[in-house]
Amino acid sequence: MKALLKQNIAKHISLSENEIEDFCNLFEQKLIPKKNFLLREGEICKFEGFVTKGLFRVYHIDKNGFEQILYFAIENWWVTDIDSFTTETPSQLFIEALEDSEVLVISKKDKEFAYANLPKIEKLFRVMTQKTHVALQRRMIDNLSKTAESRYIEFTEKYPQLIQRLSNIQIAAYLGITNVFLSNIRKKIAVKK
Amino acid sequence: MKALLKQNIAKHISLSENEIEDFCNLFEQKLIPKKNFLLREGEICKFEGFVTKGLFRVYHIDKNGFEQILYFAIENWWVTDIDSFTTETPSQLFIEALEDSEVLVISKKDKEFAYANLPKIEKLFRVMTQKTHVALQRRMIDNLSKTAESRYIEFTEKYPQLIQRLSNIQIAAYLGITNVFLSNIRKKIAVKK
DNA sequence: TTTATTTATTAAACTAGTTTAATGTTTTGA
DNA sequence: TCAAAACATTAAACTAGTTTAATAAATAAA
């Protein structure tokens, strides 16, 4: 059950068999059925999660009621509201299962325990946060410089397996456009081919 | 000369007098005159910097020649291309001094040395990267959900001291709009008052 | 001090993306 | 298996933001 998690950790840092076992024992499994929430706006995020099955979307609802999707998380991805988790303030985000999902979660308390007792865990999360940050930085540049059409094309090329599992409404909310305009883009691309 | 750096580090983690001294000794000062570069596109970023005087802009030039500003760095801010620095690949960014500036830099080699010998430094950069990431995440949501006008107003409210040192061209490139449209926004706001 | 360069503003035509609403299709759930 | 709900598409009017260009003002350089 925790094989995927161990494998994911090993991609970032090297730990002894014991160390990785100890760390993974701090996680417990949660099952989140489709349309249920791992986190709701206003709650303080007290966990960090690793998805082993299913699909989540992490999104914000602005004051006009529009949803902006920060990211999706499928199998082998980490999911949390790092803002609320680190500052211990109420979250501005929802984390919702778009499919029946399974996630391994570690509590804030246990994570701090790991930081204190397994120094390499500090490195693990530094490296992971850096990678996440680099990815977001690239997305920021793309959003500032590229048209919705090329952002859509690049998204489909980068995450073909994800596209198939998402409705156009979700994809549009991620790209920062309306689903009506996404429809236009898709038509335009289809005509080209 | 390194008092500001020490004070900045102390904000994030607590170190002994010796530890902080040892770590700060790994930094050396660089003077970058206005309009000169700390990093150019294509170079591999081999440093992490802490600004003690002046002002930098970190930006990308897209294939149409337009500039997008990722962030500004003034006194007491850190500056690097974390992407190029961690992956050791050619940078897609320019880091340019907008004023005569002074920056304390640590090399990649010395930073790895610090990670290996001063475990708390690992924590320092994990915490800093997290904070930077949270800020970028908030900016991403703002860019997806808010109009250019409210992004401008919020920027002026959040960084009043920065606004005074920047031309409207720089501010527009940060907001992701043209300077012509920024002029319209400014006029509209002025009329309101 | 004079000239060249960069910056800010304005106008006017234009375009990428939104809004609202209608219609058909697919999925869900009782 | 049938009705309700969610989804995708299209059209048409609209708006936020761009583009190009001209002009004035501020800054820098010689």
Short mmCIF file of C-alpha atoms (C1' of nucleotides) in Angstrom, two decimals:
data_model
loop_
_atom_site.label_atom_id
_atom_site.label_comp_id
_atom_site.label_asym_id
_atom_site.label_seq_id
_atom_site.Cartn_x
_atom_site.Cartn_y
_atom_site.Cartn_z
CA MET A 1 0.00 0.00 0.00
CA LYS A 2 2.87 2.37 0.75
CA ALA A 3 5.10 1.15 -2.06
CA LEU A 4 4.24 4.09 -4.29
CA LEU A 5 5.07 6.53 -1.51
CA LYS A 6 8.43 4.89 -0.81
CA GLN A 7 9.28 4.93 -4.46
CA ASN A 8 8.34 8.62 -4.72
CA ILE A 9 10.53 9.56 -1.75
CA ALA A 10 13.45 7.59 -3.18
CA LYS A 11 13.27 9.73 -6.31
CA HIS A 12 14.23 12.80 -4.25
CA ILE A 13 16.64 11.58 -1.54
CA SER A 14 18.31 8.36 -0.44
CA LEU A 15 17.26 6.92 2.92
CA SER A 16 18.09 3.66 4.66
CA GLU A 17 15.48 0.91 4.75
CA ASN A 18 14.78 1.74 8.40
CA GLU A 19 14.52 5.46 7.90
CA ILE A 20 12.05 5.17 5.07
CA GLU A 21 10.01 2.62 6.99
CA ASP A 22 9.87 4.85 10.07
CA PHE A 23 8.85 7.85 8.05
CA CYS A 24 6.17 6.04 6.06
CA ASN A 25 4.67 4.63 9.24
CA LEU A 26 3.67 8.18 10.14
CA PHE A 27 1.19 8.18 7.25
CA GLU A 28 -2.33 6.87 7.42
CA GLN A 29 -4.71 6.11 4.59
CA LYS A 30 -7.85 8.10 3.90
CA LEU A 31 -10.55 7.26 1.38
CA ILE A 32 -12.29 10.23 -0.22
CA PRO A 33 -15.28 9.41 -2.43
CA LYS A 34 -15.92 11.47 -5.55
CA LYS A 35 -17.26 14.98 -4.86
CA ASN A 36 -16.10 14.86 -1.25
CA PHE A 37 -13.53 17.19 0.23
CA LEU A 38 -10.10 16.64 1.73
CA LEU A 39 -10.09 20.30 2.77
CA ARG A 40 -12.62 23.12 2.76
CA GLU A 41 -12.15 26.89 2.74
CA GLY A 42 -11.95 28.21 6.30
CA GLU A 43 -10.45 25.04 7.78
CA ILE A 44 -6.86 24.96 8.94
CA CYS A 45 -4.93 22.43 6.87
CA LYS A 46 -3.34 20.06 9.33
CA PHE A 47 -2.02 17.46 6.91
CA GLU A 48 0.15 16.84 3.92
CA GLY A 49 -1.13 14.16 1.54
CA PHE A 50 0.21 11.77 -1.07
CA VAL A 51 -2.31 10.51 -3.62
CA THR A 52 -2.25 6.77 -4.29
CA LYS A 53 -5.48 6.55 -6.27
CA GLY A 54 -7.88 8.96 -7.91
CA LEU A 55 -7.81 12.64 -8.73
CA PHE A 56 -8.12 15.86 -6.75
CA ARG A 57 -8.50 19.48 -7.72
CA VAL A 58 -7.17 22.27 -5.53
CA TYR A 59 -9.10 25.45 -6.13
CA HIS A 60 -10.10 28.84 -4.88
CA ILE A 61 -13.46 30.58 -5.16
CA ASP A 62 -13.17 34.33 -5.64
CA LYS A 63 -15.60 36.93 -4.36
CA ASN A 64 -17.60 36.78 -7.59
CA GLY A 65 -18.07 33.05 -7.17
CA PHE A 66 -15.64 32.02 -9.91
CA GLU A 67 -13.36 29.06 -9.37
CA GLN A 68 -9.64 29.14 -10.10
CA ILE A 69 -7.82 25.84 -10.09
CA LEU A 70 -4.34 26.01 -8.63
CA TYR A 71 -3.43 22.45 -9.53
CA PHE A 72 -4.63 18.90 -9.98
CA ALA A 73 -3.20 15.94 -8.08
CA ILE A 74 -3.36 12.36 -9.34
CA GLU A 75 -1.60 9.19 -8.27
CA ASN A 76 1.98 9.85 -7.20
CA TRP A 77 1.42 13.55 -6.52
CA TRP A 78 1.50 15.40 -3.23
CA VAL A 79 -1.43 17.52 -2.13
CA THR A 80 -1.87 20.10 0.63
CA ASP A 81 -2.53 23.79 1.17
CA ILE A 82 1.02 24.71 1.99
CA ASP A 83 -0.08 28.24 2.91
CA SER A 84 -2.57 27.22 5.58
CA PHE A 85 -0.38 24.29 6.67
CA THR A 86 2.70 26.38 7.39
CA THR A 87 1.04 29.53 8.70
CA GLU A 88 -1.75 27.68 10.55
CA THR A 89 -4.30 30.15 9.25
CA PRO A 90 -7.70 29.31 7.70
CA SER A 91 -7.38 27.96 4.18
CA GLN A 92 -8.66 29.89 1.19
CA LEU A 93 -8.75 26.68 -0.80
CA PHE A 94 -10.91 23.66 -1.43
CA ILE A 95 -9.40 20.25 -2.13
CA GLU A 96 -12.04 18.10 -3.78
CA ALA A 97 -11.94 14.53 -5.11
CA LEU A 98 -13.02 14.41 -8.76
CA GLU A 99 -12.91 10.61 -8.64
CA ASP A 100 -13.11 8.08 -5.80
CA SER A 101 -9.68 8.61 -4.29
CA GLU A 102 -7.18 7.28 -1.80
CA VAL A 103 -4.58 9.41 -0.10
CA LEU A 104 -1.87 8.81 2.49
CA VAL A 105 -1.77 11.68 4.96
CA ILE A 106 0.76 12.77 7.57
CA SER A 107 -0.28 15.15 10.31
CA LYS A 108 1.54 18.39 11.03
CA LYS A 109 2.60 17.01 14.40
CA ASP A 110 4.11 13.88 12.90
CA LYS A 111 5.81 15.85 10.19
CA GLU A 112 7.48 18.09 12.77
CA PHE A 113 8.51 14.94 14.62
CA ALA A 114 10.11 13.67 11.42
CA TYR A 115 11.92 16.97 10.85
CA ALA A 116 13.35 16.78 14.34
CA ASN A 117 14.33 13.09 14.27
CA LEU A 118 15.15 12.36 10.65
CA PRO A 119 17.28 15.22 9.32
CA LYS A 120 17.06 13.97 5.75
CA ILE A 121 13.31 14.61 5.78
CA GLU A 122 14.09 18.28 6.01
CA LYS A 123 16.02 17.91 2.77
CA LEU A 124 13.21 15.90 1.17
CA PHE A 125 10.70 18.67 1.65
CA ARG A 126 13.16 21.41 0.76
CA VAL A 127 13.85 19.67 -2.54
CA MET A 128 10.17 18.95 -3.21
CA THR A 129 9.10 22.50 -2.40
CA GLN A 130 11.81 23.82 -4.70
CA LYS A 131 10.60 21.67 -7.56
CA THR A 132 7.00 22.68 -7.01
CA HIS A 133 8.08 26.30 -6.89
CA VAL A 134 10.02 26.03 -10.14
CA ALA A 135 6.96 24.51 -11.83
CA LEU A 136 4.70 27.30 -10.57
CA GLN A 137 7.23 29.92 -11.65
CA ARG A 138 7.18 28.49 -15.17
CA ARG A 139 3.39 28.49 -15.16
CA MET A 140 3.37 32.11 -13.99
CA ILE A 141 5.57 33.14 -16.92
CA ASP A 142 3.35 31.18 -19.31
CA ASN A 143 0.23 32.85 -17.97
CA LEU A 144 1.79 36.27 -18.38
CA SER A 145 3.16 35.71 -21.86
CA LYS A 146 1.09 33.16 -23.75
CA THR A 147 -2.40 33.13 -25.27
CA ALA A 148 -5.05 30.81 -23.90
CA GLU A 149 -4.80 28.73 -27.07
CA SER A 150 -1.12 27.93 -26.67
CA ARG A 151 -1.54 27.35 -22.93
CA TYR A 152 -4.26 24.81 -23.76
CA ILE A 153 -2.16 23.07 -26.39
CA GLU A 154 0.83 22.89 -24.07
CA PHE A 155 -1.31 21.55 -21.22
CA THR A 156 -2.68 18.76 -23.41
CA GLU A 157 0.83 17.89 -24.55
CA LYS A 158 2.28 17.94 -21.05
CA TYR A 159 -0.47 15.99 -19.26
CA PRO A 160 -2.24 13.85 -21.89
CA GLN A 161 -3.29 11.28 -19.27
CA LEU A 162 -4.81 14.01 -17.11
CA ILE A 163 -6.80 15.65 -19.92
CA GLN A 164 -8.78 12.48 -20.49
CA ARG A 165 -9.97 12.45 -16.90
CA LEU A 166 -11.01 16.11 -16.76
CA SER A 167 -14.09 17.93 -18.03
CA ASN A 168 -13.56 21.04 -20.12
CA ILE A 169 -14.96 23.07 -17.25
CA GLN A 170 -12.07 21.94 -15.05
CA ILE A 171 -9.49 22.51 -17.76
CA ALA A 172 -10.83 26.02 -18.42
CA ALA A 173 -10.71 26.88 -14.71
CA TYR A 174 -7.08 25.78 -14.65
CA LEU A 175 -6.17 27.81 -17.74
CA GLY A 176 -7.96 30.88 -16.39
CA ILE A 177 -10.57 31.14 -19.16
CA THR A 178 -14.28 30.39 -19.52
CA ASN A 179 -15.41 27.00 -20.77
CA VAL A 180 -17.20 28.78 -23.61
CA PHE A 181 -13.93 30.20 -24.85
CA LEU A 182 -12.24 26.83 -24.42
CA SER A 183 -14.90 25.38 -26.71
CA ASN A 184 -14.00 27.98 -29.34
CA ILE A 185 -10.33 27.13 -29.02
CA ARG A 186 -11.02 23.41 -29.39
CA LYS A 187 -13.09 24.03 -32.50
CA LYS A 188 -10.41 26.20 -34.02
CA ILE A 189 -7.75 23.54 -33.37
CA ALA A 190 -9.99 20.77 -34.77
CA VAL A 191 -10.56 22.71 -37.98
CA LYS A 192 -6.81 23.20 -38.43
CA LYS A 193 -6.12 19.47 -38.46
CA MET B 1 28.13 44.84 6.25
CA LYS B 2 26.54 41.47 6.96
CA ALA B 3 24.32 42.68 9.79
CA LEU B 4 21.25 42.82 7.55
CA LEU B 5 21.85 39.26 6.38
CA LYS B 6 22.21 37.96 9.93
CA GLN B 7 19.06 39.71 10.97
CA ASN B 8 17.17 38.25 8.00
CA ILE B 9 18.29 34.71 8.80
CA ALA B 10 17.33 35.15 12.46
CA LYS B 11 13.78 35.93 11.33
CA HIS B 12 13.46 32.38 9.97
CA ILE B 13 15.45 30.12 12.30
CA SER B 14 17.52 30.40 15.45
CA LEU B 15 21.23 29.74 15.18
CA SER B 16 24.07 30.10 17.65
CA GLU B 17 26.45 33.06 17.29
CA ASN B 18 29.08 30.71 15.84
CA GLU B 19 26.77 29.01 13.40
CA ILE B 20 25.50 32.23 11.96
CA GLU B 21 29.02 33.64 11.73
CA ASP B 22 30.29 30.54 9.92
CA PHE B 23 27.41 30.59 7.49
CA CYS B 24 27.66 34.31 6.73
CA ASN B 25 31.39 33.97 6.07
CA LEU B 26 30.50 31.92 3.02
CA PHE B 27 29.04 35.01 1.37
CA GLU B 28 30.99 37.58 -0.58
CA GLN B 29 29.91 41.03 -1.65
CA LYS B 30 29.29 42.01 -5.26
CA LEU B 31 28.63 45.49 -6.57
CA ILE B 32 26.34 45.71 -9.58
CA PRO B 33 25.98 49.17 -11.14
CA LYS B 34 22.63 50.26 -12.57
CA LYS B 35 21.71 48.56 -15.87
CA ASN B 36 24.23 45.78 -15.30
CA PHE B 37 23.32 42.12 -14.87
CA LEU B 38 23.72 39.66 -12.03
CA LEU B 39 22.56 36.90 -14.38
CA ARG B 40 21.84 36.66 -18.09
CA GLU B 41 19.64 34.24 -20.04
CA GLY B 42 21.64 31.20 -21.10
CA GLU B 43 24.03 31.29 -18.15
CA ILE B 44 23.86 28.69 -15.40
CA CYS B 45 22.98 30.36 -12.12
CA LYS B 46 25.70 29.35 -9.68
CA PHE B 47 24.77 31.62 -6.78
CA GLU B 48 22.10 32.65 -4.39
CA GLY B 49 22.09 36.34 -3.47
CA PHE B 50 20.89 38.59 -0.67
CA VAL B 51 20.37 42.25 -1.60
CA THR B 52 21.86 44.77 0.84
CA LYS B 53 21.44 47.87 -1.33
CA GLY B 54 19.60 48.80 -4.51
CA LEU B 55 16.97 47.13 -6.63
CA PHE B 56 16.87 44.24 -9.07
CA ARG B 57 14.28 42.97 -11.48
CA VAL B 58 14.09 39.29 -12.40
CA TYR B 59 12.51 38.87 -15.81
CA HIS B 60 11.97 36.68 -18.82
CA ILE B 61 11.89 37.69 -22.48
CA ASP B 62 9.39 35.66 -24.50
CA LYS B 63 9.76 34.69 -28.14
CA ASN B 64 7.95 37.86 -29.26
CA GLY B 65 10.43 40.00 -27.36
CA PHE B 66 8.08 40.96 -24.54
CA GLU B 67 9.38 41.09 -21.00
CA GLN B 68 7.58 39.48 -18.06
CA ILE B 69 8.80 40.39 -14.60
CA LEU B 70 8.77 37.50 -12.17
CA TYR B 71 9.67 39.62 -9.17
CA PHE B 72 11.62 42.58 -7.87
CA ALA B 73 14.26 42.35 -5.14
CA ILE B 74 15.23 45.25 -2.92
CA GLU B 75 17.21 45.49 0.31
CA ASN B 76 16.57 42.50 2.57
CA TRP B 77 15.29 40.26 -0.24
CA TRP B 78 16.86 37.13 -1.66
CA VAL B 79 17.49 36.82 -5.38
CA THR B 80 18.40 33.88 -7.62
CA ASP B 81 17.06 31.79 -10.46
CA ILE B 82 16.09 28.83 -8.34
CA ASP B 83 15.24 26.81 -11.47
CA SER B 84 18.67 27.12 -13.07
CA PHE B 85 20.41 26.95 -9.70
CA THR B 86 18.88 23.64 -8.66
CA THR B 87 18.74 21.91 -12.04
CA GLU B 88 22.06 23.37 -13.26
CA THR B 89 20.52 24.13 -16.63
CA PRO B 90 20.83 27.40 -18.61
CA SER B 91 18.69 30.16 -17.15
CA GLN B 92 15.71 31.58 -19.00
CA LEU B 93 15.90 34.71 -16.87
CA PHE B 94 17.73 38.00 -16.63
CA ILE B 95 18.53 39.57 -13.27
CA GLU B 96 19.24 43.26 -13.83
CA ALA B 97 20.08 46.06 -11.41
CA LEU B 98 17.64 48.96 -11.78
CA GLU B 99 19.74 51.02 -9.34
CA ASP B 100 23.38 50.83 -8.26
CA SER B 101 23.21 47.76 -6.07
CA GLU B 102 25.08 45.62 -3.59
CA VAL B 103 24.44 41.95 -3.08
CA LEU B 104 25.93 39.24 -0.87
CA VAL B 105 26.30 36.01 -2.83
CA ILE B 106 26.94 32.43 -1.80
CA SER B 107 28.15 29.93 -4.39
CA LYS B 108 26.40 26.65 -5.04
CA LYS B 109 29.45 24.80 -3.74
CA ASP B 110 29.48 26.69 -0.46
CA LYS B 111 25.75 26.32 -0.04
CA GLU B 112 26.03 22.54 -0.40
CA PHE B 113 28.85 22.68 2.14
CA ALA B 114 26.53 24.50 4.53
CA TYR B 115 23.74 21.97 3.97
CA ALA B 116 26.13 19.16 4.82
CA ASN B 117 27.72 20.81 7.86
CA LEU B 118 25.03 23.01 9.34
CA PRO B 119 21.79 21.02 9.40
CA LYS B 120 19.74 24.06 10.36
CA ILE B 121 20.60 25.68 7.05
CA GLU B 122 18.57 22.99 5.37
CA LYS B 123 15.64 24.16 7.47
CA LEU B 124 16.35 27.82 6.68
CA PHE B 125 16.03 27.28 2.96
CA ARG B 126 13.07 24.93 3.29
CA VAL B 127 11.21 27.58 5.26
CA MET B 128 12.23 30.39 2.90
CA THR B 129 11.30 28.41 -0.20
CA GLN B 130 7.93 27.62 1.35
CA LYS B 131 7.25 31.27 2.04
CA THR B 132 8.26 32.28 -1.46
CA HIS B 133 6.06 29.54 -2.84
CA VAL B 134 3.07 30.66 -0.81
CA ALA B 135 3.52 34.22 -2.09
CA LEU B 136 3.70 33.05 -5.69
CA GLN B 137 0.65 30.84 -5.19
CA ARG B 138 -1.31 33.87 -3.98
CA ARG B 139 -0.11 35.91 -6.94
CA MET B 140 -1.16 33.10 -9.30
CA ILE B 141 -4.68 33.14 -7.89
CA ASP B 142 -4.80 36.93 -8.16
CA ASN B 143 -3.69 36.82 -11.77
CA LEU B 144 -6.34 34.27 -12.60
CA SER B 145 -9.18 36.00 -10.79
CA LYS B 146 -8.63 39.74 -10.62
CA THR B 147 -8.71 42.56 -13.15
CA ALA B 148 -5.55 44.49 -13.97
CA GLU B 149 -6.99 47.49 -12.13
CA SER B 150 -7.38 45.71 -8.81
CA ARG B 151 -4.02 43.97 -9.21
CA TYR B 152 -2.45 47.42 -9.68
CA ILE B 153 -4.24 48.90 -6.67
CA GLU B 154 -3.24 45.96 -4.49
CA PHE B 155 0.35 46.14 -5.65
CA THR B 156 0.59 49.82 -4.77
CA GLU B 157 -0.93 49.12 -1.35
CA LYS B 158 1.32 46.16 -0.64
CA TYR B 159 4.62 47.68 -1.78
CA PRO B 160 4.28 51.47 -1.55
CA GLN B 161 8.03 51.94 -1.10
CA LEU B 162 8.74 49.85 -4.20
CA ILE B 163 6.27 51.71 -6.43
CA GLN B 164 8.16 54.96 -5.96
CA ARG B 165 11.36 53.44 -7.27
CA LEU B 166 9.82 51.79 -10.35
CA SER B 167 8.80 53.19 -13.72
CA ASN B 168 5.32 52.40 -14.98
CA ILE B 169 6.92 50.26 -17.65
CA GLN B 170 8.35 47.95 -14.96
CA ILE B 171 5.11 47.89 -13.00
CA ALA B 172 3.12 47.01 -16.13
CA ALA B 173 5.53 44.17 -17.00
CA TYR B 174 5.03 42.80 -13.48
CA LEU B 175 1.24 43.04 -13.69
CA GLY B 176 1.19 41.42 -17.13
CA ILE B 177 -0.30 44.37 -18.99
CA THR B 178 0.96 47.05 -21.39
CA ASN B 179 2.17 50.36 -20.05
CA VAL B 180 -0.47 52.07 -22.21
CA PHE B 181 -3.21 50.22 -20.40
CA LEU B 182 -1.59 50.98 -17.07
CA SER B 183 -1.77 54.66 -17.99
CA ASN B 184 -5.51 54.28 -18.60
CA ILE B 185 -5.95 52.59 -15.25
CA ARG B 186 -4.02 55.33 -13.47
CA LYS B 187 -6.13 57.99 -15.13
CA LYS B 188 -9.33 56.21 -14.18
CA ILE B 189 -8.22 55.92 -10.55
CA ALA B 190 -7.15 59.58 -10.43
CA VAL B 191 -10.53 60.72 -11.75
CA LYS B 192 -12.32 58.69 -9.08
CA LYS B 193 -10.55 60.51 -6.25
"C1'" DT C 1 23.68 73.73 -21.38
"C1'" DT C 2 22.09 71.23 -25.22
"C1'" DT C 3 20.82 67.02 -27.27
"C1'" DA C 4 19.48 62.38 -27.19
"C1'" DT C 5 17.00 58.87 -24.83
"C1'" DT C 6 13.65 57.15 -21.99
"C1'" DT C 7 9.16 57.70 -19.98
"C1'" DA C 8 4.17 58.90 -19.55
"C1'" DT C 9 -0.03 60.14 -21.68
"C1'" DT C 10 -3.74 60.15 -25.08
"C1'" DA C 11 -6.51 58.63 -29.01
"C1'" DA C 12 -8.43 55.36 -32.07
"C1'" DA C 13 -8.82 51.02 -34.23
"C1'" DC C 14 -8.52 46.38 -33.03
"C1'" DT C 15 -8.65 41.50 -30.80
"C1'" DA C 16 -8.67 38.04 -27.20
"C1'" DG C 17 -11.63 36.56 -24.12
"C1'" DT C 18 -16.43 37.20 -21.50
"C1'" DT C 19 -21.30 37.07 -20.89
"C1'" DT C 20 -25.78 35.42 -21.57
"C1'" DA C 21 -28.68 32.39 -23.43
"C1'" DA C 22 -30.36 28.60 -26.17
"C1'" DT C 23 -29.86 23.66 -27.74
"C1'" DG C 24 -28.42 19.10 -27.82
"C1'" DT C 25 -25.71 15.39 -25.50
"C1'" DT C 26 -23.91 12.69 -21.79
"C1'" DT C 27 -23.79 11.21 -17.16
"C1'" DT C 28 -25.82 10.33 -12.83
"C1'" DG C 29 -28.74 8.64 -9.57
"C1'" DA C 30 -33.21 7.13 -7.65
"C1'" DT D 1 -35.02 2.96 -16.93
"C1'" DC D 2 -36.40 7.45 -16.60
"C1'" DA D 3 -35.82 12.12 -15.00
"C1'" DA D 4 -32.68 15.32 -13.45
"C1'" DA D 5 -28.42 17.23 -13.51
"C1'" DA D 6 -24.10 18.20 -15.52
"C1'" DC D 7 -21.59 19.02 -19.73
"C1'" DA D 8 -20.30 20.74 -24.48
"C1'" DT D 9 -21.27 23.56 -28.25
"C1'" DT D 10 -22.78 27.62 -30.82
"C1'" DA D 11 -24.20 32.42 -31.62
"C1'" DA D 12 -24.23 37.24 -30.77
"C1'" DA D 13 -23.41 41.27 -28.15
"C1'" DC D 14 -20.05 43.03 -25.22
"C1'" DT D 15 -15.61 44.54 -22.61
"C1'" DA D 16 -10.90 44.30 -20.88
"C1'" DG D 17 -6.78 44.87 -22.62
"C1'" DT D 18 -3.55 45.51 -27.07
"C1'" DT D 19 -1.50 47.86 -30.85
"C1'" DT D 20 0.25 51.63 -33.26
"C1'" DA D 21 1.32 56.13 -33.44
"C1'" DA D 22 1.77 60.86 -32.08
"C1'" DT D 23 3.02 64.31 -28.46
"C1'" DA D 24 4.70 66.09 -24.25
"C1'" DA D 25 7.60 65.64 -20.18
"C1'" DA D 26 11.42 63.96 -17.59
"C1'" DT D 27 16.15 62.05 -17.35
"C1'" DA D 28 20.58 61.13 -18.77
"C1'" DA D 29 24.66 62.01 -21.34
"C1'" DA D 30 27.98 64.79 -23.63
#
